[in-house]
Coordinates of C-alpha atoms in Angstrom, one line a residue:
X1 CA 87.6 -80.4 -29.4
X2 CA 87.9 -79.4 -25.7
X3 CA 87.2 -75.5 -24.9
X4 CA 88.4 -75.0 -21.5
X5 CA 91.8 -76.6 -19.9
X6 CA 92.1 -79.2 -17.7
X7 CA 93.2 -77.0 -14.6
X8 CA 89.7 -75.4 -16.0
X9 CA 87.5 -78.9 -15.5
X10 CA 89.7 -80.4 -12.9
X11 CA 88.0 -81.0 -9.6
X12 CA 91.1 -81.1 -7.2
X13 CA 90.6 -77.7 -5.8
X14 CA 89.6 -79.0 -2.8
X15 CA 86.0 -76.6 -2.7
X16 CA 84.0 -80.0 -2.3
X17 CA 85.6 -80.4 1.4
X18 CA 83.3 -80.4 4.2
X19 CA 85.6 -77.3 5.2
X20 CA 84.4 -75.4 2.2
X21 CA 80.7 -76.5 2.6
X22 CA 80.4 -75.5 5.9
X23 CA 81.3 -72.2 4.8
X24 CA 78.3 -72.4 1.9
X25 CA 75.4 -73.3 4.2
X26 CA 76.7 -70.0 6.1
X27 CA 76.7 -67.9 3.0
X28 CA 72.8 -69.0 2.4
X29 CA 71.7 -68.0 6.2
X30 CA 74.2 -66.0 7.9
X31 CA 73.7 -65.0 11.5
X32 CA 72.4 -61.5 12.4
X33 CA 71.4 -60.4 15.6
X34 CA 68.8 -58.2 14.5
X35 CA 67.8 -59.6 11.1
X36 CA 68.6 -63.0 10.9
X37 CA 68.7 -64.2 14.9
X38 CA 68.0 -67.7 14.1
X39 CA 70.6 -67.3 11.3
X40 CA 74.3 -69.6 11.0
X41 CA 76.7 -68.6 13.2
X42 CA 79.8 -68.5 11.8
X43 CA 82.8 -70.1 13.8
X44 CA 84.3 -71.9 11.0
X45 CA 86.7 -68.7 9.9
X46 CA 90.1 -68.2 11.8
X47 CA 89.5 -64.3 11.8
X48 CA 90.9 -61.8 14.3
X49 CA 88.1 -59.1 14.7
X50 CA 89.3 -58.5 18.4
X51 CA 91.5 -55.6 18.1
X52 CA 90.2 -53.4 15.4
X53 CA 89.6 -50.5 17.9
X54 CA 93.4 -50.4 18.0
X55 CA 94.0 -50.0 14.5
X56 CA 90.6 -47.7 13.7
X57 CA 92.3 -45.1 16.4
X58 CA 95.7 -45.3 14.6
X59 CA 94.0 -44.5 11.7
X60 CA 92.3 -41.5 13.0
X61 CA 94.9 -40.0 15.1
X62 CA 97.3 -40.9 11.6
X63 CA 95.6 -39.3 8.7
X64 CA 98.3 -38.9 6.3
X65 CA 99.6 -42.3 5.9
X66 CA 95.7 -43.3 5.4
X67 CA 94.8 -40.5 2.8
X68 CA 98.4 -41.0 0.9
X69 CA 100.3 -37.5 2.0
X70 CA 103.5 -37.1 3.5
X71 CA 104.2 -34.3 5.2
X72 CA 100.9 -32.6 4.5
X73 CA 101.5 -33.3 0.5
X74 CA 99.7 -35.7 -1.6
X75 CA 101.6 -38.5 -2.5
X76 CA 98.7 -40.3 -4.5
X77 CA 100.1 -40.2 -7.7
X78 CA 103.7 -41.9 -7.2
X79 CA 101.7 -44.6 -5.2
X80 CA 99.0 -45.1 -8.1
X81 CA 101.9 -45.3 -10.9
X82 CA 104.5 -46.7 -8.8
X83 CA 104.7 -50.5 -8.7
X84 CA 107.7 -52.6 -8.3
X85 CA 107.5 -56.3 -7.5
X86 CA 110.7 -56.2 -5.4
X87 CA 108.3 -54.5 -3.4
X88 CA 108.6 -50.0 -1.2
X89 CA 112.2 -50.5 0.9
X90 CA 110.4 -49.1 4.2
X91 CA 108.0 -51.3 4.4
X92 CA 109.6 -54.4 3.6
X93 CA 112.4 -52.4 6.6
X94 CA 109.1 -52.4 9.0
X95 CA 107.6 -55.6 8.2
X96 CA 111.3 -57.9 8.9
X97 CA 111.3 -55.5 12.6
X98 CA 107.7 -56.3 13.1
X99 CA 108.4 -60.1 12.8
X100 CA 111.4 -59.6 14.9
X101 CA 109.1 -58.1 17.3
X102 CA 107.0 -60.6 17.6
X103 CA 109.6 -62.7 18.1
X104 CA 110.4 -61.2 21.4
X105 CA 113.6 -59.5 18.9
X106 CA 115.6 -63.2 19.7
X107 CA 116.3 -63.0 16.1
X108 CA 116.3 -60.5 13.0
X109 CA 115.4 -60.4 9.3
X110 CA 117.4 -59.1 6.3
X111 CA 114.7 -57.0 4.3
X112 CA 117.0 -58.8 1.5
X113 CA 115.7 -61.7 2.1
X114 CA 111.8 -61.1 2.1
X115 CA 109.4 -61.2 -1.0
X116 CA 106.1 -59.6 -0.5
X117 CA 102.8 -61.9 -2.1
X118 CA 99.5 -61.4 -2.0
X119 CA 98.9 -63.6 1.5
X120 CA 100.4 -66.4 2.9
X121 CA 98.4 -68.6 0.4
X122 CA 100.5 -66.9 -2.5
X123 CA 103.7 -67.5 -0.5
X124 CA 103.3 -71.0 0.2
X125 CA 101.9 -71.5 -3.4
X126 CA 104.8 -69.8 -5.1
X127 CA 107.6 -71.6 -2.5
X128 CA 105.7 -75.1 -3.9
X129 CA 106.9 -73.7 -7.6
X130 CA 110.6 -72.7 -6.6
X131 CA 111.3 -75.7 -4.4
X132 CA 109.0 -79.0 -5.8
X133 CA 108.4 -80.2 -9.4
X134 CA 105.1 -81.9 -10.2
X135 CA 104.7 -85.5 -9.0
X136 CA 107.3 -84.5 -6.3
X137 CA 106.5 -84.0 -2.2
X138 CA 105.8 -82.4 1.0
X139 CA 105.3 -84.0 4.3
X140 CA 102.9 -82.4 6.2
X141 CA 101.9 -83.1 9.8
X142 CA 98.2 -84.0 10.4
X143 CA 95.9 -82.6 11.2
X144 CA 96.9 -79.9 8.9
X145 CA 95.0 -76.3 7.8
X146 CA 91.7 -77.6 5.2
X147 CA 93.1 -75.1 2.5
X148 CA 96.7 -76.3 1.6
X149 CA 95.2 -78.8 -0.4
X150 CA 94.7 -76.2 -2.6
X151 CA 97.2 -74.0 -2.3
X152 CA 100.2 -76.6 -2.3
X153 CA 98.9 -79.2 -5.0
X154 CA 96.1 -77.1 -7.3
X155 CA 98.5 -75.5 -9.8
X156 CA 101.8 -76.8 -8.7
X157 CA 101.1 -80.4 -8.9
X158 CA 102.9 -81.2 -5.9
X159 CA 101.9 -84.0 -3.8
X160 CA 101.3 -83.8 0.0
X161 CA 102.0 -87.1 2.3
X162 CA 100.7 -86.7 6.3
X163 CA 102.8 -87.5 8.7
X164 CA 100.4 -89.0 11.2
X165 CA 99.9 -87.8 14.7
X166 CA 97.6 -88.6 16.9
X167 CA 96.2 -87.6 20.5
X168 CA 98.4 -89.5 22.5
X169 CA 100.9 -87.1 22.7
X170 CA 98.3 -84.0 21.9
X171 CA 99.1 -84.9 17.6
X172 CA 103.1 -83.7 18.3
X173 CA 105.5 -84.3 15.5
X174 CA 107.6 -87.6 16.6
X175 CA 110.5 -88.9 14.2
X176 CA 109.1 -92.4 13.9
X177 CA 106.1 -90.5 12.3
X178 CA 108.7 -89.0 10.3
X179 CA 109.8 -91.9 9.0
X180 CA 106.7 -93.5 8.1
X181 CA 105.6 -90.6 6.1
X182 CA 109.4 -90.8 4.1
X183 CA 108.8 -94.2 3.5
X184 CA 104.8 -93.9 2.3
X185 CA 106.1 -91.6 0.1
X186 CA 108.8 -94.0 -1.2
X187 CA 106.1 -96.8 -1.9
X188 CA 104.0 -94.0 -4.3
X189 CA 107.2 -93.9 -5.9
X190 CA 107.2 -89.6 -4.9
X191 CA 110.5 -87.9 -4.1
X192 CA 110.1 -86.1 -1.1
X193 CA 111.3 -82.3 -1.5
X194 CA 110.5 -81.4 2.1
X195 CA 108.7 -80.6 5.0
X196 CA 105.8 -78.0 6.0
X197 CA 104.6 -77.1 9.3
X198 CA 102.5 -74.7 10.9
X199 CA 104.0 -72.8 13.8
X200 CA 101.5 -72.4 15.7
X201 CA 99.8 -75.1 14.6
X202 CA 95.8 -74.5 12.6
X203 CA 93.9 -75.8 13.5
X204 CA 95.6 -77.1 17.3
X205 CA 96.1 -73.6 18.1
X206 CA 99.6 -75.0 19.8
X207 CA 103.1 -73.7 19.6
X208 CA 105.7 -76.3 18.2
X209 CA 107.9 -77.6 21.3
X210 CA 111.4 -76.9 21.3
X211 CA 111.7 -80.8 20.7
X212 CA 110.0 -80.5 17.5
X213 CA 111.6 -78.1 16.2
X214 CA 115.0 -79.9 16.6
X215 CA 113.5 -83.0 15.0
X216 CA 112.4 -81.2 12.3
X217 CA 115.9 -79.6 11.6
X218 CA 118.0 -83.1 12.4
X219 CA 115.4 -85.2 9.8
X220 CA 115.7 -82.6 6.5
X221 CA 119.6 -82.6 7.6
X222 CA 119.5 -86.4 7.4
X223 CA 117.5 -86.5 4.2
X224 CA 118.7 -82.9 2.6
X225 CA 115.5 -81.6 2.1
X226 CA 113.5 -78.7 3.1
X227 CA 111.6 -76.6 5.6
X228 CA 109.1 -74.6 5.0
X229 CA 107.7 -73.2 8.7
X230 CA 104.3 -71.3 7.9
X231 CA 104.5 -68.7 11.2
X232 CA 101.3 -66.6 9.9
X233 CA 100.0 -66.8 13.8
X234 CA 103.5 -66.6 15.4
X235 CA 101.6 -62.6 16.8
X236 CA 98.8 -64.7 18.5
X237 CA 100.7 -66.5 21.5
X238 CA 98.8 -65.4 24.0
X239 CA 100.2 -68.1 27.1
X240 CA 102.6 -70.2 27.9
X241 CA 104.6 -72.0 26.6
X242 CA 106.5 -68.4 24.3
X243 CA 106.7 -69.1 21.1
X244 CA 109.9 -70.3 19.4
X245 CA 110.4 -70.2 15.7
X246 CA 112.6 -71.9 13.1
X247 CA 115.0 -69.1 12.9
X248 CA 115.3 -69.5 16.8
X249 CA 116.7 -73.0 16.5
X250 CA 119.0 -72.4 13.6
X251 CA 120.3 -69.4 15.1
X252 CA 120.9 -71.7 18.7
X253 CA 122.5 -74.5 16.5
X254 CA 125.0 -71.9 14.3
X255 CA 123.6 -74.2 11.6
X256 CA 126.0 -73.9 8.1
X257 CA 125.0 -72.2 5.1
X258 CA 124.0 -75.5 3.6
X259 CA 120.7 -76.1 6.0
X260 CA 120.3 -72.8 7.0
X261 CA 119.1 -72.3 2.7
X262 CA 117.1 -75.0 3.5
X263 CA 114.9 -73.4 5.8
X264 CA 112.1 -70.8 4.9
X265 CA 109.1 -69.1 6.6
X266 CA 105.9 -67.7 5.7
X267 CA 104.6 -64.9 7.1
X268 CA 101.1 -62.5 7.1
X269 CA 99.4 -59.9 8.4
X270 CA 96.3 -61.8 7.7
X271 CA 96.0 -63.1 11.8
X272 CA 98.6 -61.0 14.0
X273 CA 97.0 -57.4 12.5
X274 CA 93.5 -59.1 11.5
X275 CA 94.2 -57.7 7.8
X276 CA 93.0 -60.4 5.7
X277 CA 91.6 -58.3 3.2
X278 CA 95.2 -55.9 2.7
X279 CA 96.1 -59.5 1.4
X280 CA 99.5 -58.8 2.3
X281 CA 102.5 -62.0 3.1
X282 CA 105.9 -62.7 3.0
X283 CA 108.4 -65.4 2.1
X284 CA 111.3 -65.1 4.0
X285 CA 114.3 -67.3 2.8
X286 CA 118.4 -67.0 3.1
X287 CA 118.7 -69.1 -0.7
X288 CA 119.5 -66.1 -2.8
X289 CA 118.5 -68.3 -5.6
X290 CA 115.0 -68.6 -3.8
X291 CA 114.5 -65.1 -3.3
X292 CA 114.8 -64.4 -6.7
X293 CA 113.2 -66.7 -8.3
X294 CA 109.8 -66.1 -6.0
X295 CA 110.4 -62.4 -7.0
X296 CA 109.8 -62.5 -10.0
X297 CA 106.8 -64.8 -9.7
X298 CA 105.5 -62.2 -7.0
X299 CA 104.1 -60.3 -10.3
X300 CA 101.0 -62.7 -10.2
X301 CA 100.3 -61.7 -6.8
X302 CA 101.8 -58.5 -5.4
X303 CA 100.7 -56.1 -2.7
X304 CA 99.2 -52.6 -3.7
X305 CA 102.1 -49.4 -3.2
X306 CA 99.0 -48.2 -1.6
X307 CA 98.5 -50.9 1.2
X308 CA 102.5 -50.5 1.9
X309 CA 102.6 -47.5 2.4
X310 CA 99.5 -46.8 4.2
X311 CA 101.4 -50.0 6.9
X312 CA 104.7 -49.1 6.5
X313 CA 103.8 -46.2 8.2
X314 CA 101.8 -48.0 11.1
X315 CA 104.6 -51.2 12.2
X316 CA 107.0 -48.3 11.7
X317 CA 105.7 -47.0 14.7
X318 CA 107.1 -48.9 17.8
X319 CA 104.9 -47.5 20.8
X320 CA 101.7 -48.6 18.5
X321 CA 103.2 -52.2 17.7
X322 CA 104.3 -52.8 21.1
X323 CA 100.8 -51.8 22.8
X324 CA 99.1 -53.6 19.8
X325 CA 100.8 -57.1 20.6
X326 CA 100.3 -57.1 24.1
X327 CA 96.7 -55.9 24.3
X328 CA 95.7 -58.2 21.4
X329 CA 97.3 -61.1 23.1
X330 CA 95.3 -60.4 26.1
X331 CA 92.1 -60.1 24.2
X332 CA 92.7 -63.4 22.4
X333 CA 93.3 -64.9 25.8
X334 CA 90.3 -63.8 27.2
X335 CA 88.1 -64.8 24.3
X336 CA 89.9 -68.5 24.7
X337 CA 89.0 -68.9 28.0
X338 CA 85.2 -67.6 27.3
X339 CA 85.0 -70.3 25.1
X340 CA 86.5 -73.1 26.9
X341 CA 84.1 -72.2 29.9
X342 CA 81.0 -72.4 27.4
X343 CA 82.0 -75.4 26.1
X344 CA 82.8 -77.3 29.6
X345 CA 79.4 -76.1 30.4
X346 CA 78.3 -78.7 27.8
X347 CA 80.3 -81.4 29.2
X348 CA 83.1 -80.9 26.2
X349 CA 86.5 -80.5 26.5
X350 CA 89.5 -79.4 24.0
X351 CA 92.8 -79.6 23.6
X352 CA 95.4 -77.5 25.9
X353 CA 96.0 -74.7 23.7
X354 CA 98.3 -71.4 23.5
X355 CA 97.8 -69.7 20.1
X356 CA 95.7 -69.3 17.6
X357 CA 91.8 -68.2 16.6
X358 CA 90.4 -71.4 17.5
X359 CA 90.2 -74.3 19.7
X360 CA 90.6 -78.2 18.7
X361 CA 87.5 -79.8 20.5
X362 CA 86.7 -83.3 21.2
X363 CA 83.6 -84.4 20.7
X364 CA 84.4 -87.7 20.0
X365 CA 81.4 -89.3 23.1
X366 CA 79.0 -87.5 20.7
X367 CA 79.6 -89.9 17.6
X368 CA 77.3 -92.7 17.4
X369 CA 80.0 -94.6 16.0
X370 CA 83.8 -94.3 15.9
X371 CA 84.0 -93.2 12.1
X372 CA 84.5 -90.4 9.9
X373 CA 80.5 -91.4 8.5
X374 CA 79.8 -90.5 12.1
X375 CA 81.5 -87.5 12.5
X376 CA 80.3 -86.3 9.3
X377 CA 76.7 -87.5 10.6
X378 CA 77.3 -85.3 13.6
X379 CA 78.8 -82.1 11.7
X380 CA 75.6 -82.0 9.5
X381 CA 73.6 -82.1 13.0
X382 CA 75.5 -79.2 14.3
X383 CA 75.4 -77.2 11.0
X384 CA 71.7 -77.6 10.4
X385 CA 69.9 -77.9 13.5
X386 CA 72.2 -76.4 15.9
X387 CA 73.1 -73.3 13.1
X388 CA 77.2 -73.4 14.4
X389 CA 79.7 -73.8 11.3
X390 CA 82.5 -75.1 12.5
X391 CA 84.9 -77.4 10.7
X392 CA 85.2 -81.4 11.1
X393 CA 88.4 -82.8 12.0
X394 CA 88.4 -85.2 8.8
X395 CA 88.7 -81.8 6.4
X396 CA 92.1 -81.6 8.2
X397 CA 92.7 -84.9 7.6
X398 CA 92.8 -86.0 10.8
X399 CA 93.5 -89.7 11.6
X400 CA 91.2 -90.0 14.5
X401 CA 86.6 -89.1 14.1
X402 CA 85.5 -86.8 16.8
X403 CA 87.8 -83.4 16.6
X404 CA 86.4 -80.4 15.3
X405 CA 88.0 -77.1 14.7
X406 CA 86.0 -74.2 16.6
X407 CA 86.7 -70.4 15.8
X408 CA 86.3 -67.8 18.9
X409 CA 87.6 -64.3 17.4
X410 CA 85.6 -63.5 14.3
X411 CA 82.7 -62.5 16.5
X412 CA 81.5 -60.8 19.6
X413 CA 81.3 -61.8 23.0
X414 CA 77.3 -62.1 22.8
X415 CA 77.4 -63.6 19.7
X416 CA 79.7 -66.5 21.3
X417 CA 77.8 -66.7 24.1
X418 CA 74.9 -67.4 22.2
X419 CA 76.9 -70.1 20.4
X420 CA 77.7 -71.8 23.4
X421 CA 74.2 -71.9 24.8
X422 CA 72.4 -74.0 21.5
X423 CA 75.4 -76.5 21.7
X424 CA 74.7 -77.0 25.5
X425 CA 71.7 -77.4 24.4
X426 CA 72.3 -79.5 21.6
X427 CA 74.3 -81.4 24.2
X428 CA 72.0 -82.1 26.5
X429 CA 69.2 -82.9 24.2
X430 CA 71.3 -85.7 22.9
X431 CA 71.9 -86.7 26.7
X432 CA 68.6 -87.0 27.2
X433 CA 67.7 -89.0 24.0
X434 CA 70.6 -91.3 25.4
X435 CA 69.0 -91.5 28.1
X436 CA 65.3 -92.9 27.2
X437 CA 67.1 -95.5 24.8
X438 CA 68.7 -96.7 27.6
X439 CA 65.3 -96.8 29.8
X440 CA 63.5 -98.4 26.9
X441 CA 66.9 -101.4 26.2
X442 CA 66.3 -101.8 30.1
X443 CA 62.5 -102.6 30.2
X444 CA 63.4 -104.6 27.1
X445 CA 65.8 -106.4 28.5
X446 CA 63.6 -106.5 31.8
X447 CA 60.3 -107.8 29.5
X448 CA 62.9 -110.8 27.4
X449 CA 63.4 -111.9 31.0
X450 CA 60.5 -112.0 32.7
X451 CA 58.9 -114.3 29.5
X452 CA 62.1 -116.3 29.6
X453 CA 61.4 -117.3 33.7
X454 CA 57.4 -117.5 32.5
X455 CA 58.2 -119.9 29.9
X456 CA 60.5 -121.7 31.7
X457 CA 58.2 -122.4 34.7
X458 CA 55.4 -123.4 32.3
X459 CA 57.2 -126.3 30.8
X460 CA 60.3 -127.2 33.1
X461 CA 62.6 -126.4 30.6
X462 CA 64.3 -123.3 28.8
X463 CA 62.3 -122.4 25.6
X464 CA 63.9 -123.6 22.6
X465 CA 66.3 -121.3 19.9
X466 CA 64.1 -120.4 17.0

């Protein structure tokens, strides 16, 4: 008789991926500066640690929110008993203004329309449940974020087909990809619910052209699907081009009822506030039918009274979430360009990039081989002897060996300069390797001769094949 489940036994979860191992090897030897200095350093986590002197500050100059009073009386007790899934009215208020904020206020929410979850791995989890059945679809653009293997397809059962993109056009979303992904889909004999992107994109750390976007909106019109536009970094634009989001577009188009209840985002505090740990997300969605549905399922995952009211209290106030956008925008763009520099130093580029906690780098001169075994080959390299964790481009399921994804605001300034200098080094040691191969072929190609010219002036005649 079997004991456990099969969800129990199953090994889809996805925690075999060289993503997730990356991330082990750093759990046994973590760097530390002090302690460990020879340590893992770890750049595979899309963490914002860059603007926590911002929010430490509000804290301190804010003591009631943070020690559960209002006006100078304890509120601890309604927050400890109090818990509703529909989630506390102010701050589901501040949250929809803080996304419109973001969004330069172009657009605004209907706190109606928002369910709180417990992270934007919840939200897109419980929008796989209201929207797919098992065995049914999601088209997903590649390279896509390591994790939604397991959040989409774990417990849901739904099926994810990439739409391929490549470096040709810096991996944009084009409708013949579209296509082929519909029809791949067709052959496994799986009905295609809809699509999910990533605005901006992880791991390209790239906003989604205007183009795109419009693509993306004419195809599920066509094929009267849906859209699901995960925005969790939308806060981290920190250059051209601005970002523009889904409700952007519809609100441009006047699209009708019928697609605009197609159409729903996910949202966190995980990357914009660098909260991860608050575990707070959203779904935001104008289908009545999927708002209440994901409500009720929100009782699996929901966000402490606590936590909402201890940040309903800080994106309620505007001076704070203005200065907090701006300055952390800057701060990311500094950090970007720190590591671009380090790694141009080691003769590696990366993809043009606008958003985001990371870089997408090509290192694909560094394979020995254009192949996934290669890349794999030269992960393992970087993990072990180098002591960087940062995640291959094939745990993204990207169609091309060489691109890995490289994190730049989970750690300081010296720690990433540090970084930098033992891949430069890494770099060049492999450089020079190259090079004495190539000196030894040379002198062996020089040696082959000069016996072929010996031989062939002994006898009068070229030596025979053997």
């Amino acid at each position: 008789m079997r004991l456990l489940s099969r969800k129990a036994t199953c090994n889809t979860h996805g925690q075999d991926s060289s993503y997730f191992l990356g991330w082990e090897e750093y759990e046994k030897n973590p760097y530390d500066h002090i302690k460990n200095p020879s340590g893992i350093i770890q750049m595979g986590l899309a963490e914002n640690q860059l603007s926590f002197d911002l929010l430490e500050k509000w804290l301190a100059n804010n003591p009631d929110p943070a020690g559960f009073k209002k006006d100078g009386q304890s509120i601890f007790r309604d927050l400890a008993l109090f818990q509703d899934y529909h989630g506390l009215p102010d701050f589901k208020k501040a949250l929809v203004d803080f996304m419109a904020e973001i969004r330069g206020n172009k657009v605004t929410f209907n706190q109606n329309n928002i369910v709180l979850t417990a992270g934007a791995t919840s939200a897109n989890e419980t929008l796989m449940f209201c929207l797919a059945e098992p065995g049914e679809a999601f088209l997903l653009p590649t390279p896509y974020y390591p994790g939604f293997d397991r959040d989409l397809k774990w417990r849901t059962g739904v099926e994810i087909v990439p739409i391929q993109c490549t470096s040709s056009n810096g991996f944009q979303i084009t409708a013949p990809a579209l296509e082929q992904a519909y029809l791949e889909a067709g052959k496994r004999n799986l009905k295609v619910k809809g699509v999910l992107v990533t605005n901006p994109s992880n791991p390209l750390g790239t906003s989604m052209t205007r183009t795109e976007l419009n693509l993306l909106l004419n195809f599920i019109t066509t094929k009267g699907i849906h859209l699901i536009s995960d925005e969790i970094y939308s806060g981290t634009v920190f250059s051209s081009p601005e970002f523009v989001s889904i409700m952007e577009i519809l609100k441009d188009r006047k699209c009708d009822n019928e697609v605009r209840n197609r159409v729903h985002i996910v949202y966190s505090l995980s990357k914009d506030l660098g909260l991860p740990g608050f575990r707070v997300g959203a779904i935001y969605s104008n289908d009545e039918l999927v708002v209440s549905a994901a409500t009720k399922m929100s009782s699996f995952g929901l966000v402490s009274s606590q936590t909402q009211y201890l940040l309903s209290a800080l994106l309620s106030d505007k001076k704070f979430t203005k200065n907090y956008i701006s300055e952390n925008q800057k701060r990311l763009k500094n950090r970007h360009r720190m590591l671009v520099k380090g790694l141009e130093k080691g003769g590696i580029s990366c993809l043009k990039s606008n958003a985001g906690l990371f870089c997408w780098v090509d290192m694909r001169h560094l394979l020995k081989s254009n192949t996934f075994e290669a890349e794999i080959e030269l992960w393992k390299k970087i993990v072990y002897e180098v002591k960087l964790n940062i995640s291959p481009g094939s745990s993204c399921h990207c169609t091309e060996p060489g691109w890995f994804r490289v994190c730049f605001a989970n750690m300081s300034e010296e720690t990433l300069d540090l970084a930098m200098e033992r891949l430069k080094r890494f770099v060049d040691s492999m450089s020079e390797i190259s090079s004495h191969q190539m000196m030894k072929n040379s002198r062996r190609r020089s040696l082959t001769k000069w016996v072929f010219r010996l031989s062939f002036d002994n006898t009068g005649r070229e030596p025979e094949d053997r």
